[in-house]
mmCIF file of C-alpha atoms in Angstrom:
data_model
loop_
_atom_site.group_PDB
_atom_site.id
_atom_site.type_symbol
_atom_site.label_atom_id
_atom_site.label_comp_id
_atom_site.label_asym_id
_atom_site.label_seq_id
_atom_site.Cartn_x
_atom_site.Cartn_y
_atom_site.Cartn_z
ATOM 1 C CA MET R 132 2.330 -78.918 46.066
ATOM 2 C CA ARG R 133 2.226 -82.071 48.069
ATOM 3 C CA ARG R 134 5.013 -84.632 47.225
ATOM 4 C CA PHE R 135 4.963 -88.303 47.757
ATOM 5 C CA LEU R 136 7.860 -90.788 47.082
ATOM 6 C CA PHE R 137 7.145 -94.475 47.062
ATOM 7 C CA LEU R 138 10.001 -96.998 47.164
ATOM 8 C CA ALA R 139 8.578 -100.276 45.592
ATOM 9 C CA SER R 140 11.419 -102.686 46.539
ATOM 10 C CA ARG R 141 10.358 -105.354 43.923
ATOM 11 C CA ALA R 142 7.908 -103.788 41.540
ATOM 12 C CA ALA R 143 8.490 -104.835 37.801
ATOM 13 C CA THR R 144 10.726 -102.536 35.788
ATOM 14 C CA ALA R 145 9.468 -103.785 32.294
ATOM 15 C CA PRO R 146 6.002 -103.610 30.916
ATOM 16 C CA ALA R 147 5.724 -107.420 30.139
ATOM 17 C CA PHE R 148 3.766 -108.215 33.431
ATOM 18 C CA ARG R 149 0.278 -109.719 33.454
ATOM 19 C CA LEU R 150 -2.580 -107.326 34.439
ATOM 20 C CA GLU R 151 -4.261 -110.439 35.867
ATOM 21 C CA ASP R 152 -1.426 -110.962 38.294
ATOM 22 C CA LEU R 153 -0.477 -107.660 39.714
ATOM 23 C CA PRO R 154 0.809 -109.027 43.064
ATOM 24 C CA GLY R 155 2.960 -111.282 41.074
ATOM 25 C CA ALA R 156 4.546 -108.376 39.197
ATOM 26 C CA GLY R 157 6.491 -107.303 42.618
ATOM 27 C CA ARG R 158 3.501 -106.118 44.336
ATOM 28 C CA MET R 159 2.406 -103.797 41.458
ATOM 29 C CA ASP R 160 -1.080 -103.905 43.118
ATOM 30 C CA LEU R 161 0.244 -101.823 45.894
ATOM 31 C CA VAL R 162 1.935 -99.367 43.478
ATOM 32 C CA CYS R 163 -1.551 -98.953 41.963
ATOM 33 C CA ARG R 164 -3.097 -98.318 45.268
ATOM 34 C CA VAL R 165 -0.530 -95.765 46.193
ATOM 35 C CA VAL R 166 -1.283 -94.035 43.058
ATOM 36 C CA THR R 167 -5.116 -94.048 43.781
ATOM 37 C CA ALA R 168 -4.619 -92.830 47.243
ATOM 38 C CA SER R 169 -2.281 -89.962 46.379
ATOM 39 C CA PHE R 170 -4.880 -88.523 43.594
ATOM 40 C CA VAL R 171 -8.302 -89.840 43.764
ATOM 41 C CA VAL R 172 -10.975 -88.028 45.740
ATOM 42 C CA SER R 173 -14.743 -88.130 45.419
ATOM 43 C CA HIS R 174 -15.769 -86.965 41.800
ATOM 44 C CA GLY R 175 -12.280 -85.960 40.865
ATOM 45 C CA LEU R 176 -8.428 -85.863 41.063
ATOM 46 C CA ARG R 177 -6.079 -83.824 43.327
ATOM 47 C CA LYS R 178 -4.276 -81.602 41.146
ATOM 48 C CA ASP R 179 -1.738 -80.212 43.638
ATOM 49 C CA VAL R 180 0.086 -83.533 44.167
ATOM 50 C CA ARG R 181 3.196 -85.179 42.759
ATOM 51 C CA LEU R 182 4.030 -88.753 43.238
ATOM 52 C CA ASP R 183 7.135 -90.570 42.184
ATOM 53 C CA VAL R 184 7.396 -94.369 42.481
ATOM 54 C CA LEU R 185 10.836 -95.815 42.410
ATOM 55 C CA LEU R 186 10.496 -99.276 41.008
ATOM 56 C CA ARG R 187 13.304 -101.685 41.936
ATOM 57 C CA GLY R 188 12.236 -105.133 40.801
ATOM 58 C CA PRO R 189 13.445 -107.214 37.878
ATOM 59 C CA PRO R 190 14.377 -107.240 35.098
ATOM 60 C CA ASP R 191 16.134 -103.918 34.874
ATOM 61 C CA PRO R 192 15.968 -101.633 38.001
ATOM 62 C CA PRO R 193 15.699 -98.955 38.719
ATOM 63 C CA ARG R 194 12.913 -97.103 36.890
ATOM 64 C CA ALA R 195 10.837 -94.211 38.509
ATOM 65 C CA VAL R 196 7.381 -93.300 37.259
ATOM 66 C CA ARG R 197 6.311 -89.878 37.953
ATOM 67 C CA PHE R 198 2.689 -88.904 38.396
ATOM 68 C CA ASP R 199 1.827 -85.072 38.187
ATOM 69 C CA GLY R 200 -1.578 -84.187 39.373
ATOM 70 C CA ALA R 201 -1.854 -81.095 37.242
ATOM 71 C CA GLY R 202 -1.349 -83.084 33.917
ATOM 72 C CA LEU R 203 -3.119 -86.374 34.803
ATOM 73 C CA ARG R 204 -6.141 -87.261 32.656
ATOM 74 C CA ASN R 205 -8.387 -90.267 32.864
ATOM 75 C CA LEU R 206 -6.746 -91.756 35.980
ATOM 76 C CA ASN R 207 -9.374 -94.214 37.287
ATOM 77 C CA PRO R 208 -9.357 -95.550 40.720
ATOM 78 C CA ASP R 209 -9.229 -99.320 40.028
ATOM 79 C CA GLU R 210 -5.856 -101.165 40.194
ATOM 80 C CA ARG R 211 -5.980 -102.726 36.643
ATOM 81 C CA SER R 212 -6.414 -99.529 34.785
ATOM 82 C CA THR R 213 -3.747 -97.900 36.853
ATOM 83 C CA ALA R 214 -1.483 -100.823 36.196
ATOM 84 C CA ALA R 215 -1.980 -100.435 32.445
ATOM 85 C CA LEU R 216 -0.764 -96.793 32.662
ATOM 86 C CA VAL R 217 2.410 -98.026 34.521
ATOM 87 C CA GLN R 218 2.932 -100.581 31.765
ATOM 88 C CA LYS R 219 2.768 -97.681 29.234
ATOM 89 C CA ALA R 220 5.348 -95.716 31.175
ATOM 90 C CA LEU R 221 7.603 -98.700 31.527
ATOM 91 C CA ALA R 222 7.469 -99.127 27.632
ATOM 92 C CA VAL R 223 9.316 -95.757 27.424
ATOM 93 C CA ARG R 224 13.120 -95.872 26.964
ATOM 94 C CA PRO R 225 14.789 -94.183 29.706
ATOM 95 C CA THR R 226 17.700 -91.651 29.233
ATOM 96 C CA GLY R 227 19.064 -91.274 32.675
ATOM 97 C CA THR R 228 17.513 -88.814 35.102
ATOM 98 C CA TYR R 229 15.660 -86.937 32.329
ATOM 99 C CA TRP R 230 11.910 -87.316 32.500
ATOM 100 C CA GLN R 231 10.478 -88.906 29.429
ATOM 101 C CA PRO R 232 6.717 -88.204 28.810
ATOM 102 C CA SER R 233 4.554 -91.206 28.634
ATOM 103 C CA THR R 234 0.712 -90.612 28.838
ATOM 104 C CA PRO R 235 -0.529 -87.330 30.110
ATOM 105 C CA GLY R 236 0.754 -86.384 33.644
ATOM 106 C CA ILE R 237 3.093 -89.520 33.705
ATOM 107 C CA SER R 238 6.721 -89.627 32.851
ATOM 108 C CA LEU R 239 9.579 -92.034 33.292
ATOM 109 C CA SER R 240 13.252 -91.729 34.255
ATOM 110 C CA ARG R 241 16.071 -93.964 35.528
ATOM 111 C CA PRO R 242 17.250 -92.106 38.733
ATOM 112 C CA GLY R 243 18.996 -93.002 41.881
ATOM 113 C CA LEU R 244 17.187 -92.178 45.014
ATOM 114 C CA PRO R 245 19.323 -89.040 45.813
ATOM 115 C CA ASP R 246 17.895 -87.764 42.455
ATOM 116 C CA LEU R 247 14.487 -87.875 43.777
ATOM 117 C CA LEU R 248 15.251 -86.047 47.042
ATOM 118 C CA ASP R 249 15.106 -82.490 45.953
ATOM 119 C CA GLY R 250 13.420 -81.193 49.102
ATOM 120 C CA PRO R 251 13.030 -81.700 52.828
ATOM 121 C CA VAL R 252 12.005 -85.297 53.765
ATOM 122 C CA VAL R 253 9.418 -86.471 56.015
ATOM 123 C CA VAL R 254 9.469 -90.125 56.963
ATOM 124 C CA LEU R 255 6.971 -92.210 58.878
ATOM 125 C CA ASP R 256 8.429 -93.592 62.205
ATOM 126 C CA GLU R 257 6.372 -95.468 64.790
ATOM 127 C CA ALA R 258 8.763 -93.625 67.413
ATOM 128 C CA GLY R 259 8.319 -90.410 65.893
ATOM 129 C CA GLU R 260 6.220 -87.237 66.736
ATOM 130 C CA ASP R 261 2.365 -87.624 66.404
ATOM 131 C CA VAL R 262 1.421 -86.269 62.837
ATOM 132 C CA ARG R 263 -1.267 -84.210 64.422
ATOM 133 C CA ASP R 264 1.227 -82.162 66.370
ATOM 134 C CA ALA R 265 4.188 -82.190 63.884
ATOM 135 C CA THR R 266 5.488 -79.255 61.889
ATOM 136 C CA LEU R 267 5.268 -80.263 58.273
ATOM 137 C CA PRO R 268 7.090 -78.064 55.726
ATOM 138 C CA PRO R 269 4.975 -77.074 52.649
ATOM 139 C CA GLU R 270 7.705 -78.377 50.347
ATOM 140 C CA ALA R 271 8.203 -81.689 52.233
ATOM 141 C CA ILE R 272 8.607 -84.998 50.427
ATOM 142 C CA TYR R 273 6.751 -87.821 52.175
ATOM 143 C CA VAL R 274 8.891 -90.892 51.665
ATOM 144 C CA LEU R 275 7.183 -94.409 52.170
ATOM 145 C CA GLY R 276 8.365 -97.855 51.750
ATOM 146 C CA ASP R 277 6.640 -101.041 51.128
ATOM 147 C CA ASP R 278 6.494 -104.189 53.425
ATOM 148 C CA ARG R 279 10.247 -104.538 53.150
ATOM 149 C CA GLY R 280 10.790 -100.966 54.566
ATOM 150 C CA PHE R 281 14.005 -99.059 53.711
ATOM 151 C CA ALA R 282 17.388 -100.563 53.103
ATOM 152 C CA GLU R 283 20.496 -99.370 54.738
ATOM 153 C CA ASP R 284 21.621 -97.527 51.530
ATOM 154 C CA ASP R 285 18.268 -95.721 51.348
ATOM 155 C CA LEU R 286 18.490 -94.900 55.120
ATOM 156 C CA ALA R 287 21.855 -93.367 54.398
ATOM 157 C CA ALA R 288 20.536 -91.315 51.530
ATOM 158 C CA LEU R 289 17.521 -90.153 53.319
ATOM 159 C CA ALA R 290 19.115 -89.144 56.501
ATOM 160 C CA PRO R 291 20.617 -85.671 55.581
ATOM 161 C CA LYS R 292 17.507 -84.692 54.103
ATOM 162 C CA VAL R 293 15.094 -85.645 56.926
ATOM 163 C CA VAL R 294 13.449 -82.708 58.770
ATOM 164 C CA ALA R 295 10.643 -84.824 60.465
ATOM 165 C CA ARG R 296 9.791 -88.187 61.704
ATOM 166 C CA VAL R 297 6.129 -88.660 62.305
ATOM 167 C CA ARG R 298 3.807 -91.409 63.395
ATOM 168 C CA LEU R 299 0.295 -91.777 62.081
ATOM 169 C CA GLY R 300 -1.216 -93.792 64.595
ATOM 170 C CA PRO R 301 -0.766 -97.124 66.797
ATOM 171 C CA ARG R 302 -1.219 -99.467 63.853
ATOM 172 C CA SER R 303 1.339 -100.189 61.192
ATOM 173 C CA LEU R 304 -0.325 -99.557 57.868
ATOM 174 C CA HIS R 305 0.196 -100.078 54.159
ATOM 175 C CA ALA R 306 1.651 -97.032 52.241
ATOM 176 C CA ASP R 307 -1.536 -96.176 50.623
ATOM 177 C CA GLN R 308 -3.450 -96.111 53.779
ATOM 178 C CA CYS R 309 -0.598 -93.788 55.307
ATOM 179 C CA ILE R 310 -1.043 -91.363 52.317
ATOM 180 C CA VAL R 311 -4.830 -91.239 52.895
ATOM 181 C CA LEU R 312 -4.080 -90.239 56.577
ATOM 182 C CA LEU R 313 -1.302 -87.679 55.444
ATOM 183 C CA HIS R 314 -3.761 -86.154 52.921
ATOM 184 C CA ASN R 315 -6.263 -85.754 55.658
ATOM 185 C CA GLU R 316 -3.943 -84.088 58.100
ATOM 186 C CA LEU R 317 -2.648 -81.629 55.290
ATOM 187 C CA ASP R 318 -6.394 -81.011 54.132
ATOM 188 C CA ARG R 319 -7.478 -80.184 57.676
ATOM 189 C CA ARG R 320 -4.460 -77.657 57.879
ATOM 190 C CA GLY R 321 -5.500 -76.041 54.532
ATOM 191 C CA ALA R 322 -2.067 -76.992 53.346
ATOM 192 C CA MET B 164 -15.894 -105.070 67.441
ATOM 193 C CA ARG B 165 -15.900 -102.353 64.649
ATOM 194 C CA ARG B 166 -18.646 -102.538 62.161
ATOM 195 C CA PHE B 167 -18.972 -101.061 58.791
ATOM 196 C CA LEU B 168 -21.910 -101.231 56.279
ATOM 197 C CA PHE B 169 -21.345 -100.115 52.691
ATOM 198 C CA LEU B 170 -24.137 -99.526 50.279
ATOM 199 C CA ALA B 171 -22.971 -100.439 46.894
ATOM 200 C CA SER B 172 -25.876 -98.966 44.702
ATOM 201 C CA ARG B 173 -25.119 -100.685 41.572
ATOM 202 C CA ALA B 174 -22.706 -103.635 42.336
ATOM 203 C CA ALA B 175 -23.293 -106.952 40.634
ATOM 204 C CA THR B 176 -25.556 -109.403 42.371
ATOM 205 C CA ALA B 177 -24.567 -112.468 40.295
ATOM 206 C CA PRO B 178 -21.146 -114.045 40.042
ATOM 207 C CA ALA B 179 -20.961 -113.812 36.265
ATOM 208 C CA PHE B 180 -18.960 -110.586 36.037
ATOM 209 C CA ARG B 181 -15.621 -110.356 34.684
ATOM 210 C CA LEU B 182 -12.467 -110.083 36.954
ATOM 211 C CA GLU B 183 -10.935 -108.085 34.039
ATOM 212 C CA ASP B 184 -13.460 -105.388 34.267
ATOM 213 C CA LEU B 185 -14.399 -104.707 37.967
ATOM 214 C CA PRO B 186 -15.467 -101.245 37.313
ATOM 215 C CA GLY B 187 -18.131 -102.593 34.769
ATOM 216 C CA ALA B 188 -19.475 -104.884 37.428
ATOM 217 C CA GLY B 189 -21.116 -101.944 39.036
ATOM 218 C CA ARG B 190 -18.077 -100.638 40.619
ATOM 219 C CA MET B 191 -17.020 -103.821 42.066
ATOM 220 C CA ASP B 192 -13.471 -102.287 42.252
ATOM 221 C CA LEU B 193 -14.723 -99.858 44.905
ATOM 222 C CA VAL B 194 -16.267 -102.900 46.894
ATOM 223 C CA CYS B 195 -13.031 -104.592 46.899
ATOM 224 C CA ARG B 196 -11.204 -101.450 48.114
ATOM 225 C CA VAL B 197 -13.683 -101.149 50.951
ATOM 226 C CA VAL B 198 -13.192 -104.743 52.039
ATOM 227 C CA THR B 199 -9.247 -104.115 51.883
ATOM 228 C CA ALA B 200 -9.524 -100.866 53.844
ATOM 229 C CA SER B 201 -11.717 -102.580 56.531
ATOM 230 C CA PHE B 202 -9.386 -105.472 57.187
ATOM 231 C CA VAL B 203 -5.916 -105.140 55.800
ATOM 232 C CA VAL B 204 -3.000 -103.775 57.890
ATOM 233 C CA SER B 205 0.667 -104.123 57.460
ATOM 234 C CA HIS B 206 1.522 -107.911 57.923
ATOM 235 C CA GLY B 207 -1.910 -108.911 58.862
ATOM 236 C CA LEU B 208 -5.690 -108.641 59.124
ATOM 237 C CA ARG B 209 -7.915 -106.894 61.691
ATOM 238 C CA LYS B 210 -9.644 -109.539 63.531
ATOM 239 C CA ASP B 211 -12.259 -107.257 65.447
ATOM 240 C CA VAL B 212 -14.050 -105.935 62.399
ATOM 241 C CA ARG B 213 -17.313 -106.962 60.512
ATOM 242 C CA LEU B 214 -18.085 -105.388 57.216
ATOM 243 C CA ASP B 215 -21.323 -105.973 55.365
ATOM 244 C CA VAL B 216 -21.634 -104.943 51.708
ATOM 245 C CA LEU B 217 -25.324 -104.479 50.311
ATOM 246 C CA LEU B 218 -25.042 -105.038 46.735
ATOM 247 C CA ARG B 219 -28.041 -103.491 44.892
ATOM 248 C CA GLY B 220 -26.968 -103.776 41.199
ATOM 249 C CA PRO B 221 -28.311 -106.293 38.459
ATOM 250 C CA PRO B 222 -29.286 -108.938 37.847
ATOM 251 C CA ASP B 223 -30.968 -109.858 41.003
ATOM 252 C CA PRO B 224 -30.851 -107.361 44.030
ATOM 253 C CA PRO B 225 -30.245 -107.327 46.929
ATOM 254 C CA ARG B 226 -27.557 -109.446 48.206
ATOM 255 C CA ALA B 227 -25.366 -108.840 51.129
ATOM 256 C CA VAL B 228 -21.913 -110.197 51.579
ATOM 257 C CA ARG B 229 -20.560 -110.208 55.220
ATOM 258 C CA PHE B 230 -16.923 -110.246 55.967
ATOM 259 C CA ASP B 231 -16.018 -111.256 59.647
ATOM 260 C CA GLY B 232 -12.525 -110.577 60.543
ATOM 261 C CA ALA B 233 -12.370 -113.401 63.142
ATOM 262 C CA GLY B 234 -13.025 -115.921 60.365
ATOM 263 C CA LEU B 235 -11.222 -114.465 57.410
ATOM 264 C CA ARG B 236 -8.381 -116.491 55.912
ATOM 265 C CA ASN B 237 -6.179 -115.491 52.986
ATOM 266 C CA LEU B 238 -7.619 -112.145 52.401
ATOM 267 C CA ASN B 239 -5.333 -110.574 50.039
ATOM 268 C CA PRO B 240 -5.189 -106.729 49.460
ATOM 269 C CA ASP B 241 -5.416 -106.751 45.740
ATOM 270 C CA GLU B 242 -8.697 -106.029 44.180
ATOM 271 C CA ARG B 243 -8.899 -108.950 41.819
ATOM 272 C CA SER B 244 -8.451 -111.582 44.334
ATOM 273 C CA THR B 245 -11.001 -109.949 46.713
ATOM 274 C CA ALA B 246 -13.411 -109.840 43.699
ATOM 275 C CA ALA B 247 -13.091 -113.487 43.339
ATOM 276 C CA LEU B 248 -14.142 -114.093 46.969
ATOM 277 C CA VAL B 249 -17.117 -111.849 46.212
ATOM 278 C CA GLN B 250 -17.882 -114.024 43.201
ATOM 279 C CA LYS B 251 -17.836 -117.121 45.272
ATOM 280 C CA ALA B 252 -20.026 -115.562 47.712
ATOM 281 C CA LEU B 253 -22.634 -114.700 45.065
ATOM 282 C CA ALA B 254 -22.683 -118.121 43.833
ATOM 283 C CA VAL B 255 -24.338 -119.117 47.074
ATOM 284 C CA ARG B 256 -28.022 -119.450 46.998
ATOM 285 C CA PRO B 257 -29.623 -117.082 49.403
ATOM 286 C CA THR B 258 -32.475 -117.890 51.768
ATOM 287 C CA GLY B 259 -33.774 -114.704 52.994
ATOM 288 C CA THR B 260 -32.112 -112.973 55.827
ATOM 289 C CA TYR B 261 -30.181 -116.014 57.063
ATOM 290 C CA TRP B 262 -26.245 -115.905 56.435
ATOM 291 C CA GLN B 263 -25.246 -118.584 54.344
ATOM 292 C CA PRO B 264 -21.494 -119.549 54.680
ATOM 293 C CA SER B 265 -19.314 -119.096 51.686
ATOM 294 C CA THR B 266 -15.475 -119.041 52.079
ATOM 295 C CA PRO B 267 -14.128 -118.740 55.544
ATOM 296 C CA GLY B 268 -15.171 -115.565 57.132
ATOM 297 C CA ILE B 269 -17.562 -114.785 54.291
ATOM 298 C CA SER B 270 -21.239 -115.329 54.201
ATOM 299 C CA LEU B 271 -24.232 -114.178 52.021
ATOM 300 C CA SER B 272 -27.820 -113.231 52.675
ATOM 301 C CA ARG B 273 -30.633 -111.412 51.024
ATOM 302 C CA PRO B 274 -31.659 -108.786 53.609
ATOM 303 C CA GLY B 275 -33.110 -105.317 53.389
ATOM 304 C CA LEU B 276 -31.313 -102.408 54.852
ATOM 305 C CA PRO B 277 -33.195 -102.503 58.103
ATOM 306 C CA ASP B 278 -32.018 -106.148 58.732
ATOM 307 C CA LEU B 279 -28.464 -104.942 58.856
ATOM 308 C CA LEU B 280 -28.992 -102.019 61.239
ATOM 309 C CA ASP B 281 -28.925 -103.913 64.375
ATOM 310 C CA GLY B 282 -26.966 -101.415 66.390
ATOM 311 C CA PRO B 283 -26.574 -97.578 66.729
ATOM 312 C CA VAL B 284 -25.597 -95.960 63.331
ATOM 313 C CA VAL B 285 -22.906 -93.337 62.633
ATOM 314 C CA VAL B 286 -23.119 -91.663 59.280
ATOM 315 C CA LEU B 287 -20.551 -89.420 57.582
ATOM 316 C CA ASP B 288 -21.884 -85.867 57.067
ATOM 317 C CA GLU B 289 -19.781 -82.894 55.693
ATOM 318 C CA ALA B 290 -22.061 -80.660 58.174
ATOM 319 C CA GLY B 291 -21.452 -83.032 61.001
ATOM 320 C CA GLU B 292 -19.214 -82.826 63.963
ATOM 321 C CA ASP B 293 -15.317 -83.481 63.557
ATOM 322 C CA VAL B 294 -14.773 -87.072 64.033
ATOM 323 C CA ARG B 295 -11.913 -85.960 66.366
ATOM 324 C CA ASP B 296 -14.220 -84.606 68.728
ATOM 325 C CA ALA B 297 -17.217 -86.915 68.407
ATOM 326 C CA THR B 298 -18.511 -89.439 70.940
ATOM 327 C CA LEU B 299 -18.309 -92.694 69.073
ATOM 328 C CA PRO B 300 -20.197 -95.559 70.651
ATOM 329 C CA PRO B 301 -18.353 -98.831 70.738
ATOM 330 C CA GLU B 302 -21.066 -100.893 69.098
ATOM 331 C CA ALA B 303 -21.757 -98.203 66.352
ATOM 332 C CA ILE B 304 -22.242 -99.314 62.803
ATOM 333 C CA TYR B 305 -20.481 -97.006 60.456
ATOM 334 C CA VAL B 306 -22.821 -96.736 57.158
ATOM 335 C CA LEU B 307 -21.106 -95.555 54.123
ATOM 336 C CA GLY B 308 -22.366 -94.887 50.528
ATOM 337 C CA ASP B 309 -20.885 -94.970 47.130
ATOM 338 C CA ASP B 310 -20.642 -91.924 44.753
ATOM 339 C CA ARG B 311 -24.470 -91.891 44.590
ATOM 340 C CA GLY B 312 -24.898 -91.447 48.264
ATOM 341 C CA PHE B 313 -28.105 -92.645 49.997
ATOM 342 C CA ALA B 314 -31.411 -92.908 48.473
ATOM 343 C CA GLU B 315 -34.477 -91.398 50.102
ATOM 344 C CA ASP B 316 -35.629 -94.920 51.326
ATOM 345 C CA ASP B 317 -32.179 -95.536 52.917
ATOM 346 C CA LEU B 318 -32.232 -92.101 54.635
ATOM 347 C CA ALA B 319 -35.617 -92.989 56.114
ATOM 348 C CA ALA B 320 -34.369 -96.487 57.308
ATOM 349 C CA LEU B 321 -31.376 -95.008 58.803
ATOM 350 C CA ALA B 322 -32.767 -91.909 60.561
ATOM 351 C CA PRO B 323 -34.257 -93.576 63.684
ATOM 352 C CA LYS B 324 -30.863 -95.357 64.261
ATOM 353 C CA VAL B 325 -28.494 -92.516 63.782
ATOM 354 C CA VAL B 326 -26.681 -91.494 66.905
ATOM 355 C CA ALA B 327 -23.898 -89.351 65.315
ATOM 356 C CA ARG B 328 -23.153 -87.481 62.228
ATOM 357 C CA VAL B 329 -19.347 -86.951 61.826
ATOM 358 C CA ARG B 330 -17.241 -85.351 59.216
ATOM 359 C CA LEU B 331 -13.540 -86.552 58.540
ATOM 360 C CA GLY B 332 -12.194 -83.494 56.909
ATOM 361 C CA PRO B 333 -12.538 -80.820 54.410
ATOM 362 C CA ARG B 334 -12.377 -83.089 51.156
ATOM 363 C CA SER B 335 -15.050 -85.523 50.282
ATOM 364 C CA LEU B 336 -13.447 -89.034 49.812
ATOM 365 C CA HIS B 337 -14.384 -92.487 48.565
ATOM 366 C CA ALA B 338 -15.754 -94.989 51.050
ATOM 367 C CA ASP B 339 -12.559 -96.885 51.310
ATOM 368 C CA GLN B 340 -10.602 -93.831 52.145
ATOM 369 C CA CYS B 341 -13.264 -93.003 54.869
ATOM 370 C CA ILE B 342 -12.737 -96.264 56.464
ATOM 371 C CA VAL B 343 -9.054 -95.657 56.665
ATOM 372 C CA LEU B 344 -9.762 -92.489 58.524
ATOM 373 C CA LEU B 345 -12.165 -94.137 60.831
ATOM 374 C CA HIS B 346 -9.864 -97.026 61.694
ATOM 375 C CA ASN B 347 -7.200 -94.330 62.541
ATOM 376 C CA GLU B 348 -9.406 -92.372 64.873
ATOM 377 C CA LEU B 349 -10.493 -95.553 66.603
ATOM 378 C CA ASP B 350 -7.082 -97.049 66.822
ATOM 379 C CA ARG B 351 -5.894 -93.896 68.426
ATOM 380 C CA ARG B 352 -8.663 -94.154 70.921
ATOM 381 C CA GLY B 353 -7.711 -97.567 71.891
ATOM 382 C CA ALA B 354 -11.305 -98.578 70.794
#
């Protein structure tokens, strides 16, 4: 299974955001694009993917929304319908690190970052090894940040788990674009 | 300059669509993701890109919207704000194949497909050469379709211009994801 973890530094943590203003909900539009990039292919969804999104914006951080490709139903590629699924997940009352079910394939919890790092971590690093040449463990968790990158505390939590630092190319890209490139590399390897 | 042409087989050709239902406007959400994939990078826009979108849905096809990276201002990555720019372009009255200005970097015309093929064409083809090994002419127009692919007439118009058929990987992807992969390959080549 391919695993992605997206750290959304200011994404809303309650469902009372407006679907008409996703950028204003702490860049919820980017969260939605990350979901689409993780799962959507032509004429279907990737089943062998798990995506965790750690939302850290107001009013009550943190929340994590887990998307499990094996269970997802009716995930459409557009941002608005994906944001509506995130809203439904955020309406679930969290009980610590236990994953509470929301809609099919989607669940919610209130973890710390270390709770989500249950495997070897691969991070993107412009000074890292070219992804095309890198060793990528099958159980790796690819951890991506938003435009604010990783905070010091995050770097400290990630460091002991990191097994590879890879660069995708010469341009710095958004997290969803990075996921498209990672999927392509792994698809090519038959992973 | 990198050039992309996206054939949107049923995208709306008048501005009277609802920003709350982009999929219902002939998959205008996909059009918006294609725009974002073509131009948006981390902390900026690609200046050296031109994207033409040929819209062919109701009520009055065809229309083409041209996005010129050198002139674009305030292009945000979210679908809704991009769709609002497309709406403004569709409010312009077309006069044949002349490009009428809309907002900065965006213009509208009413061309046939052949009018948009003013250079060598590269198409995606799952039986084609691996893009990583392919010769990609610097002035190529990368032509992409939506989930309906190319019509017979389109294939006939494209055929004499095609200089390369390339595959991106083993999975069939959406047009916006293909653009991310093409940009990455061209970025790596320093093209």
